[in-house]
Amino acid sequence: MTTAPEFHLTEAERALLPTPEEVAGYLEHGWYLSRRLFSDEELDTLQAATEHYYTGHRDRTLPVRPPRLASWSAADGPVQRHNDYVHYESDAIGAILRKPLLGAVAALLAEAEEVRVFQATLIYKPPVPGEPSNQVPWHFDKHYWQTSSSDRMLTAFLPFHDCGEENGTITMVDGSHRWKELSSGEDSTRHFAERDNSELDSILDANAEYNGTEVRKVPMIIPRGHVSFHHCRTYHGSGPNLASFPRRAVSLHLQDGGNTYQAATRPDGGPVVYNHDVLVRRTPDDRPDYADPDFCPTVWRGAL
């Protein structure tokens, strides 16, 4: 497969791609910290666009409201903000998140020739150390993507500034994507943000013990412009923001080109439903189409 014209990298950009050794490290550990992929100007533009978004600006709105949409508004107060589908609702945000260099890095890590957006969530962690919502308990993303057929999906965590332990950076459980999993009944209808932290701590510890290993936590120290990537089965979470300024980031969930909808059932026998399922177009066999370019645009296509 040749690279499509719209997915072109300069020689300088190619020098920023992960090496074969770094890809092997991602496959072993379940996470990867990139070189600098975004400039100060791009991040300033991104932050300005998100401020505009928070004031209510939308270039388009969702045609229907999905059942479990994260959609912070001012009425929710000074809690941690989560807003899904920002790549769809804001042209300025979407344009930056579709940067081919970001997609190319993801393609190498996922060992795929095509990568599409799956979801983009804007996150704002206020500088309020005691705010309960600032604590993100241990979880892995695939629990909430059971209607996706792929196990190569991954997430790019893009902070707008230097991000470290003081402001509650994302923290990985090293190698946890390779664990065999105990049944826990997790799915998209039981989101981690609505759960008791101690319950999810117990699930993590039980899975580590089941795999005969220990929980090794790796805080991602992310310089501005760099991006943290993690596998869809890597356990991760984050602590409180102890800094004097908000932690701003986008969590960009990505799918390889082979990902499609698959039916899944909850432990009670009911269907698992992802928000896309009421938004995206239908396939010829009447399934939700996770390649719908309006909601799941391609960010890389071609060999590297």
PDB file of N, CA and C in Angstrom, residues 61-156:
ATOM      1  N   THR A  61     -23.282  20.220  16.074  1.00  0.00           N
ATOM      2  CA  THR A  61     -23.646  19.483  17.279  1.00  0.00           C
ATOM      3  C   THR A  61     -24.043  18.067  16.905  1.00  0.00           C
ATOM      4  N   LEU A  62     -24.004  17.186  17.873  1.00  0.00           N
ATOM      5  CA  LEU A  62     -24.375  15.799  17.625  1.00  0.00           C
ATOM      6  C   LEU A  62     -25.846  15.714  17.213  1.00  0.00           C
ATOM      7  N   PRO A  63     -26.168  14.895  16.221  1.00  0.00           N
ATOM      8  CA  PRO A  63     -27.563  14.808  15.759  1.00  0.00           C
ATOM      9  C   PRO A  63     -28.508  14.242  16.813  1.00  0.00           C
ATOM     10  N   VAL A  64     -27.999  13.373  17.670  1.00  0.00           N
ATOM     11  CA  VAL A  64     -28.764  12.866  18.815  1.00  0.00           C
ATOM     12  C   VAL A  64     -27.794  12.785  19.991  1.00  0.00           C
ATOM     13  N   ARG A  65     -28.334  12.751  21.195  1.00  0.00           N
ATOM     14  CA  ARG A  65     -27.478  12.642  22.372  1.00  0.00           C
ATOM     15  C   ARG A  65     -27.333  11.172  22.749  1.00  0.00           C
ATOM     16  N   PRO A  66     -26.110  10.632  22.690  1.00  0.00           N
ATOM     17  CA  PRO A  66     -25.910   9.226  23.068  1.00  0.00           C
ATOM     18  C   PRO A  66     -26.236   9.003  24.547  1.00  0.00           C
ATOM     19  N   PRO A  67     -26.460   7.752  24.930  1.00  0.00           N
ATOM     20  CA  PRO A  67     -26.939   7.470  26.289  1.00  0.00           C
ATOM     21  C   PRO A  67     -25.946   7.777  27.392  1.00  0.00           C
ATOM     22  N   ARG A  68     -24.642   7.695  27.108  1.00  0.00           N
ATOM     23  CA  ARG A  68     -23.649   7.874  28.165  1.00  0.00           C
ATOM     24  C   ARG A  68     -22.598   8.889  27.746  1.00  0.00           C
ATOM     25  N   LEU A  69     -23.050  10.030  27.274  1.00  0.00           N
ATOM     26  CA  LEU A  69     -22.165  11.070  26.764  1.00  0.00           C
ATOM     27  C   LEU A  69     -21.502  11.837  27.908  1.00  0.00           C
ATOM     28  N   ALA A  70     -20.181  12.019  27.833  1.00  0.00           N
ATOM     29  CA  ALA A  70     -19.471  12.927  28.732  1.00  0.00           C
ATOM     30  C   ALA A  70     -19.560  14.322  28.126  1.00  0.00           C
ATOM     31  N   SER A  71     -20.206  15.224  28.827  1.00  0.00           N
ATOM     32  CA  SER A  71     -20.480  16.546  28.243  1.00  0.00           C
ATOM     33  C   SER A  71     -20.551  17.596  29.353  1.00  0.00           C
ATOM     34  N   TRP A  72     -19.381  17.958  29.896  1.00  0.00           N
ATOM     35  CA  TRP A  72     -19.335  18.948  30.973  1.00  0.00           C
ATOM     36  C   TRP A  72     -19.900  20.280  30.489  1.00  0.00           C
ATOM     37  N   SER A  73     -20.625  20.968  31.385  1.00  0.00           N
ATOM     38  CA  SER A  73     -21.050  22.342  31.146  1.00  0.00           C
ATOM     39  C   SER A  73     -20.832  23.126  32.432  1.00  0.00           C
ATOM     40  N   ALA A  74     -20.907  24.440  32.349  1.00  0.00           N
ATOM     41  CA  ALA A  74     -20.644  25.290  33.509  1.00  0.00           C
ATOM     42  C   ALA A  74     -21.550  24.946  34.691  1.00  0.00           C
ATOM     43  N   ALA A  75     -22.735  24.436  34.397  1.00  0.00           N
ATOM     44  CA  ALA A  75     -23.669  24.083  35.469  1.00  0.00           C
ATOM     45  C   ALA A  75     -23.140  22.939  36.328  1.00  0.00           C
ATOM     46  N   ASP A  76     -22.162  22.177  35.821  1.00  0.00           N
ATOM     47  CA  ASP A  76     -21.612  21.058  36.585  1.00  0.00           C
ATOM     48  C   ASP A  76     -20.610  21.496  37.641  1.00  0.00           C
ATOM     49  N   GLY A  77     -20.148  22.755  37.563  1.00  0.00           N
ATOM     50  CA  GLY A  77     -19.263  23.281  38.583  1.00  0.00           C
ATOM     51  C   GLY A  77     -17.799  22.918  38.388  1.00  0.00           C
ATOM     52  N   PRO A  78     -16.969  23.171  39.430  1.00  0.00           N
ATOM     53  CA  PRO A  78     -15.506  23.021  39.314  1.00  0.00           C
ATOM     54  C   PRO A  78     -15.012  21.595  39.522  1.00  0.00           C
ATOM     55  N   VAL A  79     -15.624  20.654  38.824  1.00  0.00           N
ATOM     56  CA  VAL A  79     -15.194  19.258  38.857  1.00  0.00           C
ATOM     57  C   VAL A  79     -14.268  19.003  37.670  1.00  0.00           C
ATOM     58  N   GLN A  80     -13.728  17.797  37.599  1.00  0.00           N
ATOM     59  CA  GLN A  80     -12.945  17.457  36.410  1.00  0.00           C
ATOM     60  C   GLN A  80     -13.883  17.406  35.206  1.00  0.00           C
ATOM     61  N   ARG A  81     -13.498  18.098  34.142  1.00  0.00           N
ATOM     62  CA  ARG A  81     -14.346  18.202  32.955  1.00  0.00           C
ATOM     63  C   ARG A  81     -13.970  17.121  31.938  1.00  0.00           C
ATOM     64  N   HIS A  82     -14.983  16.476  31.410  1.00  0.00           N
ATOM     65  CA  HIS A  82     -14.811  15.527  30.304  1.00  0.00           C
ATOM     66  C   HIS A  82     -15.834  15.885  29.232  1.00  0.00           C
ATOM     67  N   ASN A  83     -15.366  16.063  28.006  1.00  0.00           N
ATOM     68  CA  ASN A  83     -16.249  16.362  26.876  1.00  0.00           C
ATOM     69  C   ASN A  83     -15.872  15.480  25.697  1.00  0.00           C
ATOM     70  N   ASP A  84     -16.781  14.584  25.313  1.00  0.00           N
ATOM     71  CA  ASP A  84     -16.559  13.686  24.183  1.00  0.00           C
ATOM     72  C   ASP A  84     -16.877  14.382  22.849  1.00  0.00           C
ATOM     73  N   TYR A  85     -16.389  13.773  21.778  1.00  0.00           N
ATOM     74  CA  TYR A  85     -16.674  14.195  20.400  1.00  0.00           C
ATOM     75  C   TYR A  85     -16.216  15.625  20.100  1.00  0.00           C
ATOM     76  N   VAL A  86     -15.177  16.094  20.777  1.00  0.00           N
ATOM     77  CA  VAL A  86     -14.703  17.457  20.493  1.00  0.00           C
ATOM     78  C   VAL A  86     -14.115  17.549  19.082  1.00  0.00           C
ATOM     79  N   HIS A  87     -13.609  16.441  18.548  1.00  0.00           N
ATOM     80  CA  HIS A  87     -13.069  16.457  17.189  1.00  0.00           C
ATOM     81  C   HIS A  87     -14.162  16.648  16.155  1.00  0.00           C
ATOM     82  N   TYR A  88     -15.387  16.283  16.507  1.00  0.00           N
ATOM     83  CA  TYR A  88     -16.534  16.435  15.611  1.00  0.00           C
ATOM     84  C   TYR A  88     -17.176  17.815  15.773  1.00  0.00           C
ATOM     85  N   GLU A  89     -17.290  18.277  17.001  1.00  0.00           N
ATOM     86  CA  GLU A  89     -18.017  19.517  17.259  1.00  0.00           C
ATOM     87  C   GLU A  89     -17.196  20.771  16.996  1.00  0.00           C
ATOM     88  N   SER A  90     -15.863  20.680  17.031  1.00  0.00           N
ATOM     89  CA  SER A  90     -15.004  21.842  16.817  1.00  0.00           C
ATOM     90  C   SER A  90     -14.051  21.582  15.657  1.00  0.00           C
ATOM     91  N   ASP A  91     -14.156  22.377  14.604  1.00  0.00           N
ATOM     92  CA  ASP A  91     -13.260  22.220  13.453  1.00  0.00           C
ATOM     93  C   ASP A  91     -11.813  22.484  13.837  1.00  0.00           C
ATOM     94  N   ALA A  92     -11.575  23.501  14.679  1.00  0.00           N
ATOM     95  CA  ALA A  92     -10.204  23.868  15.054  1.00  0.00           C
ATOM     96  C   ALA A  92      -9.544  22.759  15.872  1.00  0.00           C
ATOM     97  N   ILE A  93     -10.292  22.190  16.815  1.00  0.00           N
ATOM     98  CA  ILE A  93      -9.741  21.086  17.606  1.00  0.00           C
ATOM     99  C   ILE A  93      -9.504  19.873  16.718  1.00  0.00           C
ATOM    100  N   GLY A  94     -10.489  19.537  15.897  1.00  0.00           N
ATOM    101  CA  GLY A  94     -10.379  18.376  15.032  1.00  0.00           C
ATOM    102  C   GLY A  94      -9.209  18.450  14.075  1.00  0.00           C
ATOM    103  N   ALA A  95      -8.942  19.637  13.525  1.00  0.00           N
ATOM    104  CA  ALA A  95      -7.866  19.783  12.550  1.00  0.00           C
ATOM    105  C   ALA A  95      -6.511  19.463  13.166  1.00  0.00           C
ATOM    106  N   ILE A  96      -6.294  19.874  14.408  1.00  0.00           N
ATOM    107  CA  ILE A  96      -5.013  19.605  15.063  1.00  0.00           C
ATOM    108  C   ILE A  96      -4.893  18.134  15.442  1.00  0.00           C
ATOM    109  N   LEU A  97      -5.979  17.547  15.909  1.00  0.00           N
ATOM    110  CA  LEU A  97      -5.929  16.143  16.323  1.00  0.00           C
ATOM    111  C   LEU A  97      -5.752  15.192  15.144  1.00  0.00           C
ATOM    112  N   ARG A  98      -6.073  15.640  13.954  1.00  0.00           N
ATOM    113  CA  ARG A  98      -5.901  14.787  12.767  1.00  0.00           C
ATOM    114  C   ARG A  98      -4.516  14.940  12.151  1.00  0.00           C
ATOM    115  N   LYS A  99      -3.564  15.489  12.862  1.00  0.00           N
ATOM    116  CA  LYS A  99      -2.214  15.675  12.325  1.00  0.00           C
ATOM    117  C   LYS A  99      -1.638  14.328  11.872  1.00  0.00           C
ATOM    118  N   PRO A 100      -1.212  14.210  10.609  1.00  0.00           N
ATOM    119  CA  PRO A 100      -0.726  12.916  10.111  1.00  0.00           C
ATOM    120  C   PRO A 100       0.434  12.340  10.916  1.00  0.00           C
ATOM    121  N   LEU A 101       1.313  13.183  11.447  1.00  0.00           N
ATOM    122  CA  LEU A 101       2.435  12.677  12.235  1.00  0.00           C
ATOM    123  C   LEU A 101       1.943  11.883  13.439  1.00  0.00           C
ATOM    124  N   LEU A 102       0.925  12.385  14.120  1.00  0.00           N
ATOM    125  CA  LEU A 102       0.352  11.663  15.254  1.00  0.00           C
ATOM    126  C   LEU A 102      -0.203  10.319  14.800  1.00  0.00           C
ATOM    127  N   GLY A 103      -0.923  10.328  13.675  1.00  0.00           N
ATOM    128  CA  GLY A 103      -1.478   9.092  13.150  1.00  0.00           C
ATOM    129  C   GLY A 103      -0.406   8.100  12.744  1.00  0.00           C
ATOM    130  N   ALA A 104       0.705   8.603  12.203  1.00  0.00           N
ATOM    131  CA  ALA A 104       1.788   7.713  11.781  1.00  0.00           C
ATOM    132  C   ALA A 104       2.447   7.037  12.974  1.00  0.00           C
ATOM    133  N   VAL A 105       2.640   7.785  14.054  1.00  0.00           N
ATOM    134  CA  VAL A 105       3.193   7.178  15.270  1.00  0.00           C
ATOM    135  C   VAL A 105       2.268   6.066  15.756  1.00  0.00           C
ATOM    136  N   ALA A 106       0.974   6.356  15.798  1.00  0.00           N
ATOM    137  CA  ALA A 106       0.007   5.348  16.245  1.00  0.00           C
ATOM    138  C   ALA A 106       0.016   4.127  15.334  1.00  0.00           C
ATOM    139  N   ALA A 107       0.145   4.352  14.023  1.00  0.00           N
ATOM    140  CA  ALA A 107       0.150   3.242  13.072  1.00  0.00           C
ATOM    141  C   ALA A 107       1.332   2.303  13.317  1.00  0.00           C
ATOM    142  N   LEU A 108       2.499   2.875  13.592  1.00  0.00           N
ATOM    143  CA  LEU A 108       3.663   2.035  13.880  1.00  0.00           C
ATOM    144  C   LEU A 108       3.464   1.243  15.164  1.00  0.00           C
ATOM    145  N   LEU A 109       2.941   1.894  16.201  1.00  0.00           N
ATOM    146  CA  LEU A 109       2.750   1.206  17.472  1.00  0.00           C
ATOM    147  C   LEU A 109       1.705   0.100  17.356  1.00  0.00           C
ATOM    148  N   ALA A 110       0.640   0.368  16.603  1.00  0.00           N
ATOM    149  CA  ALA A 110      -0.436  -0.616  16.442  1.00  0.00           C
ATOM    150  C   ALA A 110      -0.135  -1.630  15.351  1.00  0.00           C
ATOM    151  N   GLU A 111       0.983  -1.449  14.655  1.00  0.00           N
ATOM    152  CA  GLU A 111       1.365  -2.317  13.538  1.00  0.00           C
ATOM    153  C   GLU A 111       0.231  -2.395  12.518  1.00  0.00           C
ATOM    154  N   ALA A 112      -0.230  -1.205  12.128  1.00  0.00           N
ATOM    155  CA  ALA A 112      -1.358  -1.087  11.201  1.00  0.00           C
ATOM    156  C   ALA A 112      -1.001  -0.107  10.094  1.00  0.00           C
ATOM    157  N   GLU A 113      -1.631  -0.267   8.932  1.00  0.00           N
ATOM    158  CA  GLU A 113      -1.421   0.665   7.830  1.00  0.00           C
ATOM    159  C   GLU A 113      -2.498   1.732   7.777  1.00  0.00           C
ATOM    160  N   GLU A 114      -3.518   1.618   8.603  1.00  0.00           N
ATOM    161  CA  GLU A 114      -4.545   2.658   8.691  1.00  0.00           C
ATOM    162  C   GLU A 114      -4.929   2.850  10.145  1.00  0.00           C
ATOM    163  N   VAL A 115      -5.079   4.124  10.529  1.00  0.00           N
ATOM    164  CA  VAL A 115      -5.525   4.475  11.874  1.00  0.00           C
ATOM    165  C   VAL A 115      -6.618   5.520  11.757  1.00  0.00           C
ATOM    166  N   ARG A 116      -7.702   5.316  12.507  1.00  0.00           N
ATOM    167  CA  ARG A 116      -8.818   6.255  12.534  1.00  0.00           C
ATOM    168  C   ARG A 116      -9.044   6.741  13.961  1.00  0.00           C
ATOM    169  N   VAL A 117      -9.636   7.912  14.082  1.00  0.00           N
ATOM    170  CA  VAL A 117     -10.117   8.353  15.384  1.00  0.00           C
ATOM    171  C   VAL A 117     -11.218   7.395  15.837  1.00  0.00           C
ATOM    172  N   PHE A 118     -11.211   7.055  17.109  1.00  0.00           N
ATOM    173  CA  PHE A 118     -12.345   6.348  17.685  1.00  0.00           C
ATOM    174  C   PHE A 118     -13.168   7.303  18.550  1.00  0.00           C
ATOM    175  N   GLN A 119     -12.494   8.062  19.404  1.00  0.00           N
ATOM    176  CA  GLN A 119     -13.155   9.061  20.232  1.00  0.00           C
ATOM    177  C   GLN A 119     -12.123  10.099  20.639  1.00  0.00           C
ATOM    178  N   ALA A 120     -12.549  11.326  20.871  1.00  0.00           N
ATOM    179  CA  ALA A 120     -11.667  12.373  21.378  1.00  0.00           C
ATOM    180  C   ALA A 120     -12.361  13.034  22.560  1.00  0.00           C
ATOM    181  N   THR A 121     -11.722  12.963  23.722  1.00  0.00           N
ATOM    182  CA  THR A 121     -12.299  13.516  24.942  1.00  0.00           C
ATOM    183  C   THR A 121     -11.418  14.642  25.463  1.00  0.00           C
ATOM    184  N   LEU A 122     -11.996  15.815  25.580  1.00  0.00           N
ATOM    185  CA  LEU A 122     -11.307  16.967  26.147  1.00  0.00           C
ATOM    186  C   LEU A 122     -11.385  16.865  27.670  1.00  0.00           C
ATOM    187  N   ILE A 123     -10.226  17.017  28.341  1.00  0.00           N
ATOM    188  CA  ILE A 123     -10.158  16.840  29.797  1.00  0.00           C
ATOM    189  C   ILE A 123      -9.547  18.081  30.435  1.00  0.00           C
ATOM    190  N   TYR A 124     -10.162  18.520  31.527  1.00  0.00           N
ATOM    191  CA  TYR A 124      -9.684  19.679  32.287  1.00  0.00           C
ATOM    192  C   TYR A 124      -9.736  19.281  33.754  1.00  0.00           C
ATOM    193  N   LYS A 125      -8.554  19.122  34.364  1.00  0.00           N
ATOM    194  CA  LYS A 125      -8.484  18.733  35.773  1.00  0.00           C
ATOM    195  C   LYS A 125      -8.188  19.987  36.589  1.00  0.00           C
ATOM    196  N   PRO A 126      -9.149  20.495  37.358  1.00  0.00           N
ATOM    197  CA  PRO A 126      -8.955  21.764  38.060  1.00  0.00           C
ATOM    198  C   PRO A 126      -7.894  21.651  39.164  1.00  0.00           C
ATOM    199  N   PRO A 127      -7.264  22.778  39.517  1.00  0.00           N
ATOM    200  CA  PRO A 127      -6.252  22.763  40.577  1.00  0.00           C
ATOM    201  C   PRO A 127      -6.899  22.763  41.957  1.00  0.00           C
ATOM    202  N   VAL A 128      -7.672  21.731  42.225  1.00  0.00           N
ATOM    203  CA  VAL A 128      -8.393  21.580  43.496  1.00  0.00           C
ATOM    204  C   VAL A 128      -8.002  20.209  44.053  1.00  0.00           C
ATOM    205  N   PRO A 129      -6.971  20.133  44.898  1.00  0.00           N
ATOM    206  CA  PRO A 129      -6.425  18.849  45.319  1.00  0.00           C
ATOM    207  C   PRO A 129      -7.453  17.896  45.913  1.00  0.00           C
ATOM    208  N   GLY A 130      -8.442  18.405  46.617  1.00  0.00           N
ATOM    209  CA  GLY A 130      -9.406  17.526  47.259  1.00  0.00           C
ATOM    210  C   GLY A 130     -10.607  17.153  46.419  1.00  0.00           C
ATOM    211  N   GLU A 131     -10.660  17.628  45.167  1.00  0.00           N
ATOM    212  CA  GLU A 131     -11.821  17.336  44.319  1.00  0.00           C
ATOM    213  C   GLU A 131     -11.846  15.842  43.967  1.00  0.00           C
ATOM    214  N   PRO A 132     -12.874  15.112  44.414  1.00  0.00           N
ATOM    215  CA  PRO A 132     -12.896  13.655  44.190  1.00  0.00           C
ATOM    216  C   PRO A 132     -12.803  13.257  42.720  1.00  0.00           C
ATOM    217  N   SER A 133     -13.393  14.048  41.831  1.00  0.00           N
ATOM    218  CA  SER A 133     -13.396  13.675  40.417  1.00  0.00           C
ATOM    219  C   SER A 133     -12.009  13.750  39.785  1.00  0.00           C
ATOM    220  N   ASN A 134     -11.058  14.416  40.470  1.00  0.00           N
ATOM    221  CA  ASN A 134      -9.697  14.493  39.938  1.00  0.00           C
ATOM    222  C   ASN A 134      -8.954  13.167  40.028  1.00  0.00           C
ATOM    223  N   GLN A 135      -9.440  12.267  40.875  1.00  0.00           N
ATOM    224  CA  GLN A 135      -8.829  10.956  40.999  1.00  0.00           C
ATOM    225  C   GLN A 135      -9.438  10.030  39.943  1.00  0.00           C
ATOM    226  N   VAL A 136      -8.618   9.590  39.003  1.00  0.00           N
ATOM    227  CA  VAL A 136      -9.105   8.658  37.972  1.00  0.00           C
ATOM    228  C   VAL A 136      -8.648   7.258  38.364  1.00  0.00           C
ATOM    229  N   PRO A 137      -9.582   6.376  38.732  1.00  0.00           N
ATOM    230  CA  PRO A 137      -9.197   5.048  39.231  1.00  0.00           C
ATOM    231  C   PRO A 137      -8.641   4.156  38.124  1.00  0.00           C
ATOM    232  N   TRP A 138      -8.034   3.056  38.534  1.00  0.00           N
ATOM    233  CA  TRP A 138      -7.391   2.136  37.602  1.00  0.00           C
ATOM    234  C   TRP A 138      -8.425   1.466  36.703  1.00  0.00           C
ATOM    235  N   HIS A 139      -8.133   1.470  35.415  1.00  0.00           N
ATOM    236  CA  HIS A 139      -9.027   0.865  34.432  1.00  0.00           C
ATOM    237  C   HIS A 139      -8.243   0.661  33.148  1.00  0.00           C
ATOM    238  N   PHE A 140      -8.794  -0.119  32.233  1.00  0.00           N
ATOM    239  CA  PHE A 140      -8.227  -0.097  30.876  1.00  0.00           C
ATOM    240  C   PHE A 140      -9.354   0.085  29.871  1.00  0.00           C
ATOM    241  N   ASP A 141      -8.999   0.713  28.747  1.00  0.00           N
ATOM    242  CA  ASP A 141      -9.999   1.240  27.818  1.00  0.00           C
ATOM    243  C   ASP A 141     -10.817   0.160  27.133  1.00  0.00           C
ATOM    244  N   LYS A 142     -10.215  -0.984  26.858  1.00  0.00           N
ATOM    245  CA  LYS A 142     -10.918  -2.033  26.119  1.00  0.00           C
ATOM    246  C   LYS A 142     -12.150  -2.526  26.870  1.00  0.00           C
ATOM    247  N   HIS A 143     -12.145  -2.386  28.217  1.00  0.00           N
ATOM    248  CA  HIS A 143     -13.344  -2.734  28.973  1.00  0.00           C
ATOM    249  C   HIS A 143     -14.572  -2.007  28.430  1.00  0.00           C
ATOM    250  N   TYR A 144     -14.363  -0.776  27.974  1.00  0.00           N
ATOM    251  CA  TYR A 144     -15.469   0.083  27.550  1.00  0.00           C
ATOM    252  C   TYR A 144     -15.659   0.067  26.036  1.00  0.00           C
ATOM    253  N   TRP A 145     -14.847  -0.740  25.356  1.00  0.00           N
ATOM    254  CA  TRP A 145     -14.921  -0.847  23.899  1.00  0.00           C
ATOM    255  C   TRP A 145     -15.222  -2.283  23.485  1.00  0.00           C
ATOM    256  N   GLN A 146     -16.093  -2.946  24.186  1.00  0.00           N
ATOM    257  CA  GLN A 146     -16.354  -4.353  23.886  1.00  0.00           C
ATOM    258  C   GLN A 146     -17.059  -4.545  22.555  1.00  0.00           C
ATOM    259  N   THR A 147     -17.665  -3.489  22.024  1.00  0.00           N
ATOM    260  CA  THR A 147     -18.281  -3.593  20.705  1.00  0.00           C
ATOM    261  C   THR A 147     -17.269  -3.366  19.581  1.00  0.00           C
ATOM    262  N   SER A 148     -16.001  -3.226  19.930  1.00  0.00           N
ATOM    263  CA  SER A 148     -14.939  -3.117  18.931  1.00  0.00           C
ATOM    264  C   SER A 148     -14.229  -4.448  18.789  1.00  0.00           C
ATOM    265  N   SER A 149     -13.990  -4.857  17.555  1.00  0.00           N
ATOM    266  CA  SER A 149     -13.408  -6.173  17.299  1.00  0.00           C
ATOM    267  C   SER A 149     -11.902  -6.215  17.517  1.00  0.00           C
ATOM    268  N   SER A 150     -11.240  -5.059  17.495  1.00  0.00           N
ATOM    269  CA  SER A 150      -9.780  -5.026  17.515  1.00  0.00           C
ATOM    270  C   SER A 150      -9.217  -5.015  18.927  1.00  0.00           C
ATOM    271  N   ASP A 151      -8.072  -5.681  19.083  1.00  0.00           N
ATOM    272  CA  ASP A 151      -7.286  -5.597  20.307  1.00  0.00           C
ATOM    273  C   ASP A 151      -6.024  -4.772  20.093  1.00  0.00           C
ATOM    274  N   ARG A 152      -5.957  -4.030  18.989  1.00  0.00           N
ATOM    275  CA  ARG A 152      -4.788  -3.186  18.721  1.00  0.00           C
ATOM    276  C   ARG A 152      -5.094  -1.704  18.920  1.00  0.00           C
ATOM    277  N   MET A 153      -6.281  -1.395  19.402  1.00  0.00           N
ATOM    278  CA  MET A 153      -6.632   0.002  19.620  1.00  0.00           C
ATOM    279  C   MET A 153      -5.708   0.610  20.681  1.00  0.00           C
ATOM    280  N   LEU A 154      -5.570   1.918  20.652  1.00  0.00           N
ATOM    281  CA  LEU A 154      -4.658   2.594  21.568  1.00  0.00           C
ATOM    282  C   LEU A 154      -5.131   4.017  21.806  1.00  0.00           C
ATOM    283  N   THR A 155      -4.544   4.656  22.794  1.00  0.00           N
ATOM    284  CA  THR A 155      -4.919   6.022  23.161  1.00  0.00           C
ATOM    285  C   THR A 155      -3.689   6.908  23.161  1.00  0.00           C
ATOM    286  N   ALA A 156      -3.840   8.102  22.584  1.00  0.00           N
ATOM    287  CA  ALA A 156      -2.816   9.142  22.644  1.00  0.00           C
ATOM    288  C   ALA A 156      -3.269  10.190  23.658  1.00  0.00           C
TER     289      ALA A 156
END
